[in-house]
Tab-separated table of C-alpha atoms in Angstrom:
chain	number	residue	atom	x	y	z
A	1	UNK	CA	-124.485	2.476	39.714
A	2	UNK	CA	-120.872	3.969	39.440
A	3	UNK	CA	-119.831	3.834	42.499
A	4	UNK	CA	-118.390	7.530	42.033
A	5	UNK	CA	-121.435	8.907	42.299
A	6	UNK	CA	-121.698	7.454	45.794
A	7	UNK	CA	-117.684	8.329	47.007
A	8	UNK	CA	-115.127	10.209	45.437
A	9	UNK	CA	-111.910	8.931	46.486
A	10	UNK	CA	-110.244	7.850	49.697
A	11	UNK	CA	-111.326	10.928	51.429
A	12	UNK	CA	-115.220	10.108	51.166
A	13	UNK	CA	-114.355	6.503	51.975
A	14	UNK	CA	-112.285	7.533	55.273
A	15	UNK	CA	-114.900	10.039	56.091
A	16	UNK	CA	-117.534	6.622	55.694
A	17	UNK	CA	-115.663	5.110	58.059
A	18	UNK	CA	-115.629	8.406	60.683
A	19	UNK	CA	-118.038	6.262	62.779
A	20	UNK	CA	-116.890	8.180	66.641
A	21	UNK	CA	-117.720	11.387	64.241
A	22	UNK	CA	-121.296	10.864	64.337
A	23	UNK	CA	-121.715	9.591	68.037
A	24	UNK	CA	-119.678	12.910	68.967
A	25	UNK	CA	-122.714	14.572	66.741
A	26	UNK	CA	-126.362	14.738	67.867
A	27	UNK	CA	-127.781	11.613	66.607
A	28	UNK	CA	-129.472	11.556	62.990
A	29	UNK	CA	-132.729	9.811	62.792
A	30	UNK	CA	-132.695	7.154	60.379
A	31	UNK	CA	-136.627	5.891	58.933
A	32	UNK	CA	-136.301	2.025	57.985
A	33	UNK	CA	-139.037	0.357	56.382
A	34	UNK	CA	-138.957	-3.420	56.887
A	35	UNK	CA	-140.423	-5.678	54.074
A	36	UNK	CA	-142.908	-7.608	56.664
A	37	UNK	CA	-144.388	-7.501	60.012
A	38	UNK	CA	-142.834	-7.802	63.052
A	39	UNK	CA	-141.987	-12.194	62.761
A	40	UNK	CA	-139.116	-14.282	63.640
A	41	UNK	CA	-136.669	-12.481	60.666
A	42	UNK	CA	-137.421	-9.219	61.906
A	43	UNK	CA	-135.178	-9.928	65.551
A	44	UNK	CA	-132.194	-9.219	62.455
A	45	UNK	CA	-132.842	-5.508	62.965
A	46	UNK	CA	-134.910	-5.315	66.729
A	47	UNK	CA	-132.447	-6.440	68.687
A	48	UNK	CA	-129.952	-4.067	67.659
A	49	UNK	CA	-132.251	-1.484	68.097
A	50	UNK	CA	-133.636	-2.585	71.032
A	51	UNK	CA	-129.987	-2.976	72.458
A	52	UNK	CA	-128.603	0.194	71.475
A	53	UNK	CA	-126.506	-0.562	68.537
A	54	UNK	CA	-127.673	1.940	66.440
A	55	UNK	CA	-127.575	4.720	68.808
A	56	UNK	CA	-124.009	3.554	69.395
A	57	UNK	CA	-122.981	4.653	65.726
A	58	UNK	CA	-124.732	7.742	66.323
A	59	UNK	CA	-128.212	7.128	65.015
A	60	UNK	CA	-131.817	7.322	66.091
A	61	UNK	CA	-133.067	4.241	63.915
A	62	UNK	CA	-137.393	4.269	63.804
A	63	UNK	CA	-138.516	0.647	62.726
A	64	UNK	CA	-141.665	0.416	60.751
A	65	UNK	CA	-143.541	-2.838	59.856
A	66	UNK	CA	-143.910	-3.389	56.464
A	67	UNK	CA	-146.811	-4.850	53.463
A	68	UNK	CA	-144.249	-6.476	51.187
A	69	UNK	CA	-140.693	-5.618	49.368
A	70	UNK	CA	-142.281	-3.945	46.471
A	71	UNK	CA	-143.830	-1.455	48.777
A	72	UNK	CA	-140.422	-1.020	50.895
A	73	UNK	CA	-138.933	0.686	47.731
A	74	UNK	CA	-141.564	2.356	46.708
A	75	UNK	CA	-141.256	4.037	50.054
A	76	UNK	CA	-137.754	4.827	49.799
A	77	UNK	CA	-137.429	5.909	46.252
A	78	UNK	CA	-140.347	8.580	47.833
A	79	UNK	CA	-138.108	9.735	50.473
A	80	UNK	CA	-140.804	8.945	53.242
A	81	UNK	CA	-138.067	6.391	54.359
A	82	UNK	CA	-134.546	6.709	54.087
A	83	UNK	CA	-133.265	3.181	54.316
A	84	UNK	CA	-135.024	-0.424	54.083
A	85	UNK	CA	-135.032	-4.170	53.727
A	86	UNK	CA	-136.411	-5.427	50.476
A	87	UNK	CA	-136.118	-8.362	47.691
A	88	UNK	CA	-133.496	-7.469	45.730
A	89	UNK	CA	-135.627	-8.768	42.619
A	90	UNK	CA	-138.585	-5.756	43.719
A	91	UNK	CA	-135.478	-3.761	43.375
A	92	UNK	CA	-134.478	-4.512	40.341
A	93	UNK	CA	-137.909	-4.764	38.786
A	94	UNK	CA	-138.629	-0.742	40.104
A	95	UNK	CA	-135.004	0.087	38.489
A	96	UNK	CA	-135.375	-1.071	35.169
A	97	UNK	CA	-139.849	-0.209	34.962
A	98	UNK	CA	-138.526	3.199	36.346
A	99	UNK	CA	-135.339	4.084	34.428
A	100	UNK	CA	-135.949	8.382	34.779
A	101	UNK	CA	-137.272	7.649	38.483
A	102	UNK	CA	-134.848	11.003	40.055
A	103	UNK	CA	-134.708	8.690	43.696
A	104	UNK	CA	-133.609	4.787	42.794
A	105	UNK	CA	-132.778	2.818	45.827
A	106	UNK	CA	-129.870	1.249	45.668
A	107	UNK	CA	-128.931	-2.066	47.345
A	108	UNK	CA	-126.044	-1.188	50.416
A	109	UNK	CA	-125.605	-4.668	52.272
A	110	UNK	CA	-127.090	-8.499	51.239
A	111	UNK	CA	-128.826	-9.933	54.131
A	112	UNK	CA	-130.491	-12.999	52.509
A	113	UNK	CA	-127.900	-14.776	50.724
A	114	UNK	CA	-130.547	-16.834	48.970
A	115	UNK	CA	-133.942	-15.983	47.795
A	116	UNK	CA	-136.433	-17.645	50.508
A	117	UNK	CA	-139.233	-18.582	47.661
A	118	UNK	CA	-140.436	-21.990	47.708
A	119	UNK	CA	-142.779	-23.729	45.861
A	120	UNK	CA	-145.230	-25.826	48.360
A	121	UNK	CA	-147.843	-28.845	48.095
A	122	UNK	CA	-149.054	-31.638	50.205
A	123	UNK	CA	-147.794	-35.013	49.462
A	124	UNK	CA	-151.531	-36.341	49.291
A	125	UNK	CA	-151.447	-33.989	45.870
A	126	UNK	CA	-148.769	-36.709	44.162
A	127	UNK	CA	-146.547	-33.667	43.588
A	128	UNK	CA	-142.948	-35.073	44.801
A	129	UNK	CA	-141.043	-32.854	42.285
A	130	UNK	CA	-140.770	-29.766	39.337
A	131	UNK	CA	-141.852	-31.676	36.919
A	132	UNK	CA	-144.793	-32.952	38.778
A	133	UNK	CA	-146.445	-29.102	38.527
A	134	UNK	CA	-147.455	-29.348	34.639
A	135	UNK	CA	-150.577	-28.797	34.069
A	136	UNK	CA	-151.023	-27.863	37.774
A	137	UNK	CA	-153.094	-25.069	39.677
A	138	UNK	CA	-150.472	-23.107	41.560
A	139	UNK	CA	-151.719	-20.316	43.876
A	140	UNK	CA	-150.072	-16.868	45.421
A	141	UNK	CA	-151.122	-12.944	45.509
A	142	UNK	CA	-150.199	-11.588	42.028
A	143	UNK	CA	-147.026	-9.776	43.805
A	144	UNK	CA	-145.620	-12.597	45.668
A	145	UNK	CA	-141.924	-12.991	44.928
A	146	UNK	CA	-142.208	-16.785	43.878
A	147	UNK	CA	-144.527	-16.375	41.686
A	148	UNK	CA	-142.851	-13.336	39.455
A	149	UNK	CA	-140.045	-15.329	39.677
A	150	UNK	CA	-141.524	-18.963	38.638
A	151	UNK	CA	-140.237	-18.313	35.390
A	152	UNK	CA	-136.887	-18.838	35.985
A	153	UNK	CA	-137.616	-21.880	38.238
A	154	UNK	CA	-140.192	-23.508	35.578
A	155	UNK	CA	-137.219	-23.017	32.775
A	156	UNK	CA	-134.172	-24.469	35.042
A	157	UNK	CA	-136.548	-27.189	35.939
A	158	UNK	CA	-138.135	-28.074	32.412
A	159	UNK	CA	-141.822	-27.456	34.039
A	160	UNK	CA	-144.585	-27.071	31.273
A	161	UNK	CA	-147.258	-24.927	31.844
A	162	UNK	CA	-149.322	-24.464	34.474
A	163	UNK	CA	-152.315	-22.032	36.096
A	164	UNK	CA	-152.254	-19.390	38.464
A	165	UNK	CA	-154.788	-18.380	41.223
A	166	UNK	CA	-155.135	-15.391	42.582
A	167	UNK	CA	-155.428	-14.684	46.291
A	168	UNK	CA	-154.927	-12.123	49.181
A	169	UNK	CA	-151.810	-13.619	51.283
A	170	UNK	CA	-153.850	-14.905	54.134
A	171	UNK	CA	-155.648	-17.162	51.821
A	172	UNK	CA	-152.557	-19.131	50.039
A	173	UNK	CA	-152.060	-21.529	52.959
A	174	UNK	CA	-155.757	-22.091	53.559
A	175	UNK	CA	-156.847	-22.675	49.659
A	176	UNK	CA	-153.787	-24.700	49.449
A	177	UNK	CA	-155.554	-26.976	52.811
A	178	UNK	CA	-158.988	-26.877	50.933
A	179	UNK	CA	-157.865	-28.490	47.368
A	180	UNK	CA	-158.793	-24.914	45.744
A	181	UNK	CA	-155.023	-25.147	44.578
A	182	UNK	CA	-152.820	-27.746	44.080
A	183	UNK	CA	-149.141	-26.029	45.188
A	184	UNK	CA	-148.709	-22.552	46.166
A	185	UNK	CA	-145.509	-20.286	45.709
A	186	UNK	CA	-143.928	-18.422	48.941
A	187	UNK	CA	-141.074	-17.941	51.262
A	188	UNK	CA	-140.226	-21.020	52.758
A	189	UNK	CA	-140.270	-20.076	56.236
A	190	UNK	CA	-143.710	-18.392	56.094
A	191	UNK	CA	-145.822	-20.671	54.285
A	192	UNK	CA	-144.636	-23.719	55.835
A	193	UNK	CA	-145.328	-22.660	59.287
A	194	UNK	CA	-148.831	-21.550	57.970
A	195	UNK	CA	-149.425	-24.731	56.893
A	196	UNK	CA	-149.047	-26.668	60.159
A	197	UNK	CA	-151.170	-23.856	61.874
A	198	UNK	CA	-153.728	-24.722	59.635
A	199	UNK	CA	-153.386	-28.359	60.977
A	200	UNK	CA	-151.228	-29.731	58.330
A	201	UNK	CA	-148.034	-32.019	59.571
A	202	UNK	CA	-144.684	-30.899	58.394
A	203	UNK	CA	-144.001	-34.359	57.394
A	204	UNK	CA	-146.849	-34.205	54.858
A	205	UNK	CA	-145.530	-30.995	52.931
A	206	UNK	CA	-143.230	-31.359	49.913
A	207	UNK	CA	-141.284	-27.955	50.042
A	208	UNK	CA	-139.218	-27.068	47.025
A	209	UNK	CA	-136.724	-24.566	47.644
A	210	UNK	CA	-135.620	-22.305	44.433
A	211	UNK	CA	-131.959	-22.056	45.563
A	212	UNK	CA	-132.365	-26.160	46.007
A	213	UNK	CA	-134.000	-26.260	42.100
A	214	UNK	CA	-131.247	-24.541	40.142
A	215	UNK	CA	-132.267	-20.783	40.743
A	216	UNK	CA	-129.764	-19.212	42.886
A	217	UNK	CA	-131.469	-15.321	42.970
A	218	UNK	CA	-130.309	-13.674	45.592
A	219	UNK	CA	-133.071	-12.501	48.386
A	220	UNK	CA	-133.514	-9.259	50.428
A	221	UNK	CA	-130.985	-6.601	51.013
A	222	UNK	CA	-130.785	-2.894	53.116
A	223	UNK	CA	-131.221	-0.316	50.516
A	224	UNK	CA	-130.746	2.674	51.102
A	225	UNK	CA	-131.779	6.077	49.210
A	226	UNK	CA	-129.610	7.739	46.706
A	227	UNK	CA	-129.795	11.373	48.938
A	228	UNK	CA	-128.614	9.690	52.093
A	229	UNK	CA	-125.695	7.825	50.703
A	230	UNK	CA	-124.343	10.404	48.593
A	231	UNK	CA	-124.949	13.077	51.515
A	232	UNK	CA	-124.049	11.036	54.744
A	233	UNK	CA	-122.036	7.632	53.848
A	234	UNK	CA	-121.027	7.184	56.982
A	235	UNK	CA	-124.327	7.179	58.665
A	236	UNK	CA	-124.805	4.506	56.039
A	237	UNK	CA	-121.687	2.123	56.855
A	238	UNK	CA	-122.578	3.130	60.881
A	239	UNK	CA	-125.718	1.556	60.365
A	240	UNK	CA	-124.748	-1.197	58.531
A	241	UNK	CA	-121.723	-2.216	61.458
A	242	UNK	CA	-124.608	-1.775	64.305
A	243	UNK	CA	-127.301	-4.139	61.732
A	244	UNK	CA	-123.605	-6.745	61.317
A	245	UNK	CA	-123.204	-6.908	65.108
A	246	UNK	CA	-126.660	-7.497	65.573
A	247	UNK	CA	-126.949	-9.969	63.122
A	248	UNK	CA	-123.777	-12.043	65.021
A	249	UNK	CA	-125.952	-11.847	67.908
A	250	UNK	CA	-128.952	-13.241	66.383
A	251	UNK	CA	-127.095	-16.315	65.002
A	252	UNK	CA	-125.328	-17.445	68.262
A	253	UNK	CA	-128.469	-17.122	70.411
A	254	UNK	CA	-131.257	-16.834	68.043
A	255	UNK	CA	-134.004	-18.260	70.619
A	256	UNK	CA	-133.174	-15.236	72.971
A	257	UNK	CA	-133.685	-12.929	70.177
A	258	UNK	CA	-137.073	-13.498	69.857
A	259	UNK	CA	-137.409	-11.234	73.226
A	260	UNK	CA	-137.213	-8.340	71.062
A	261	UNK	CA	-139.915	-9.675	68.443
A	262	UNK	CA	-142.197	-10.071	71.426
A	263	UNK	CA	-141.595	-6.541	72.779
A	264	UNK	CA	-142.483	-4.640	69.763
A	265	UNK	CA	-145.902	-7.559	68.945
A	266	UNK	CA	-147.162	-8.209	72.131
A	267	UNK	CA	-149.356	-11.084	70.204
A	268	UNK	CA	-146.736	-13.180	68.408
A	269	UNK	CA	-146.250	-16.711	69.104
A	270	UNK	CA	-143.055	-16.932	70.920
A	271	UNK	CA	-142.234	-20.898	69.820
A	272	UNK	CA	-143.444	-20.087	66.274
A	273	UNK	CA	-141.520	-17.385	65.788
A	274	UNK	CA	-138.510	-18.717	67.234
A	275	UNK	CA	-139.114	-21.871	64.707
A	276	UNK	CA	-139.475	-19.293	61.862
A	277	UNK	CA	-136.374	-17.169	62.458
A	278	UNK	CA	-134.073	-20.868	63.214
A	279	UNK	CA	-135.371	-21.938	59.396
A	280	UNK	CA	-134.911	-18.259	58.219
A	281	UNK	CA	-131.198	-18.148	59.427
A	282	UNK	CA	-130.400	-21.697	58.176
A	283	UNK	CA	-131.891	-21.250	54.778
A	284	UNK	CA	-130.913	-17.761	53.525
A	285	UNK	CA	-129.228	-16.136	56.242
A	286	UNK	CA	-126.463	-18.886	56.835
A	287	UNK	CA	-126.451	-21.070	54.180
A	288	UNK	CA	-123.844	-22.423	52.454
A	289	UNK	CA	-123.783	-19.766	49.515
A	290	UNK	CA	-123.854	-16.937	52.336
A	291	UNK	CA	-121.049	-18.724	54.556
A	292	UNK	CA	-118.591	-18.969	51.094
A	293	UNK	CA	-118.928	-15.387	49.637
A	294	UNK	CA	-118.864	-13.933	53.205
A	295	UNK	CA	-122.629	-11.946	55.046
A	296	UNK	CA	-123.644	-8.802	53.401
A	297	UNK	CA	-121.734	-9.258	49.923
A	298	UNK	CA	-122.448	-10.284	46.491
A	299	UNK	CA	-120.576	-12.536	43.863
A	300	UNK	CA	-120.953	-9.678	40.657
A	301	UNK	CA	-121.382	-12.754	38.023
A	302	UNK	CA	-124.076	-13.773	40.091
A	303	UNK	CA	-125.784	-10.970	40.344
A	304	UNK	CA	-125.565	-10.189	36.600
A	305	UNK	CA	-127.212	-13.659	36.068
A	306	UNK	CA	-129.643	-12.607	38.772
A	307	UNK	CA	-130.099	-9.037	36.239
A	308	UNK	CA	-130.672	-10.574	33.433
A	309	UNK	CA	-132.899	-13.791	34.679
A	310	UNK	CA	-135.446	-10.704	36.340
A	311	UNK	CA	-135.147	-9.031	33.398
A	312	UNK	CA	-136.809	-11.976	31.012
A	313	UNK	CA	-138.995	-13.069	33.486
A	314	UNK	CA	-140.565	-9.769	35.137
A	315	UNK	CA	-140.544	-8.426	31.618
A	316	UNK	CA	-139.170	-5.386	32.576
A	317	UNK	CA	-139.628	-2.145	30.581
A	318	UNK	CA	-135.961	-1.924	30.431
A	319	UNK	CA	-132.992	-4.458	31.303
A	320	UNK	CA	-131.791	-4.372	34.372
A	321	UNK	CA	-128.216	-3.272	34.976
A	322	UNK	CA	-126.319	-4.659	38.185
A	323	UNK	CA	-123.975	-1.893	38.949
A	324	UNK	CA	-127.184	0.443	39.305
A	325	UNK	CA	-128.600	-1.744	42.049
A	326	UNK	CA	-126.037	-2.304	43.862
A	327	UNK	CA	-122.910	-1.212	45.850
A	328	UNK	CA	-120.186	-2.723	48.332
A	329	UNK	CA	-118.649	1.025	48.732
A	330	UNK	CA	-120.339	1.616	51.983
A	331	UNK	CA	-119.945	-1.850	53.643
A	332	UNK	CA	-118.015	-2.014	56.967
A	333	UNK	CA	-114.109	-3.567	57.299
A	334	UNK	CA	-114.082	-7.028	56.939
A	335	UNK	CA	-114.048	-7.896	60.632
A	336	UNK	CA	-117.367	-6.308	60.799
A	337	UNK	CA	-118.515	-8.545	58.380
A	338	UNK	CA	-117.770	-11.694	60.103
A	339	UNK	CA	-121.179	-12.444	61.859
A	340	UNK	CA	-120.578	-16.401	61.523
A	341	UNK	CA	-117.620	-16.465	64.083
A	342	UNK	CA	-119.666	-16.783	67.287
A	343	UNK	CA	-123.066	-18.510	65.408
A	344	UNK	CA	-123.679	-21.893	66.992
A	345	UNK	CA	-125.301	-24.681	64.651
């Protein structure tokens, strides 16, 4: 998207930076649809909340629970939420199926550097590696991000074909336990955690990580609607600074941050969640990729390859085009930015 639409000039870009503007103002609410439930990940954006941040920059931030990333845009592009976390391949897929769509979300700040989709089997299966899948029975729901995106993995990993089964995402881990499947596609932190609470030792489950396997998508991202950026920016970059410092508090004392999980799910398992948000951080959050091109930005060449790998594989009604998706306009200074300073291993 040209980024003029969004600012015009170094006027709108000071005025996105007026942060002590809008905590003189009366705070502006703020809907944000997350792409999951409230697990381990979703401390990224409770803690702030639950420590003030937001209201800080001058924002009354309402945190929602989500059914999947797909369903996160959807729900901006609508205008029943103004900003969101979502796979930044469901938001290129609704871009290019929806090229007249008047209210495209557009991508604001990269949170997962990495995509988190895995493929998973059990070692009893003999599957050890890509190649191993031919002719295989893989299982995930039809809109699980691993498995709209297998194309790009089977082609950078030379994997013939194989068979998919269908199920509802409560099922994958279970009919992967049975034998009903042979390997199953999903984030990495999810499944494998739903494996061993089905009984299954982590030692006995071969994980294969697409940014490990040649596919280097990038995963989920705030987006934020077209309406609110072009008409408040700065609420935009205020929320973004409050998610940043958030985020720098999550990665230095991540076990504590699962407090916040636990206050908004009474019912979550503290231990499991704090094992799901350590592998979450370490994986996509800060990884090596996400450490070199610095938290919340994107490489452009990489996320053209990213545009045109969705593109072939999702089968898009149109091809996606990167500048539409995305922008860096709104992100905070650089010092902002810099939530690995304080992270401890």
């Amino acid at each position: 998207m040209d980024k003029r639409s969004f600012l015009k000039g170094g006027a709108a870009l000071a005025a996105a930076c007026a942060l002590p503007g809008l905590v003189r103002a009366q705070a502006l609410p703020i809907k944000f649809q997350l792409d999951w439930r409230f697990e381990g990940p979703s401390a990224l954006f409770l803690l702030p909340a639950a420590k003030g941040y937001f209201r800080e920059a001058g924002l009354e931030v309402s945190l929602d629970a989500g059914s999947g990333s797909a369903a996160a845009v959807q729900r901006v592009a609508s205008g029943t939420y103004d900003m969101g976390f979502a796979d930044m391949a469901a938001l290129m897929e609704f871009h290019a199926n929806n090229p007249d769509a008047p209210n495209k979300p557009v991508a604001v700040m990269m949170v997962y550097n990495n995509t988190p989709a895995a493929v998973l089997a059990l070692k009893k299966s003999g599957i050890t590696k890509p190649a191993d899948l031919t002719g295989k029975k893989l299982g995930a729901p039809v809109f699980d991000a691993g498995r709209k995106a297998f194309p790009i993995f089977q082609k950078a990993n030379r994997v013939g074909e194989v068979t998919w089964v269908t199920m509802d995402p409560p099922l994958r881990e279970t009919m992967l336990v049975r034998g009903d499947v042979d390997a199953i596609t999903g984030f990495s932190f999810t499944s494998l955690l739903n494996l061993e609470a089905r009984g299954v030792k982590p030692e006995d489950v071969v994980i294969m990580p697409y940014a490990e396997h040649g596919v280097r998508l990038y995963g989920n991202a705030i987006i934020a609607s077209p309406k609110l950026v072009r008409e408040r920016p700065a609420a935009v970059t205020a929320f973004l600074t409050a998610l940043a410092r958030g985020v720098r508090e999550v990665l230095a004392q991540p076990d504590a941050a699962i407090d916040h999980v636990k206050q908004r799910d009474a019912i979550v398992n503290v231990e499991l969640e704090r094992r799901r948000l350590r592998l979450a951080l370490e994986s996509v959050v800060a990884s090596a990729d996400a450490r070199r091109e610095g938290f919340g930005q994107v490489v452009p060449g990489r996320l053209a390859l990213m545009a045109s790998q969705i593109s072939d594989a999702f089968g898009t009604r149109t091809r996606v085009d990167p500048t539409a998706v995305w922008t860096s306009s709104l992100l905070p200074p650089a010092q902002a930015l810099d939530v690995f300073a304080r992270a401890k291993g």
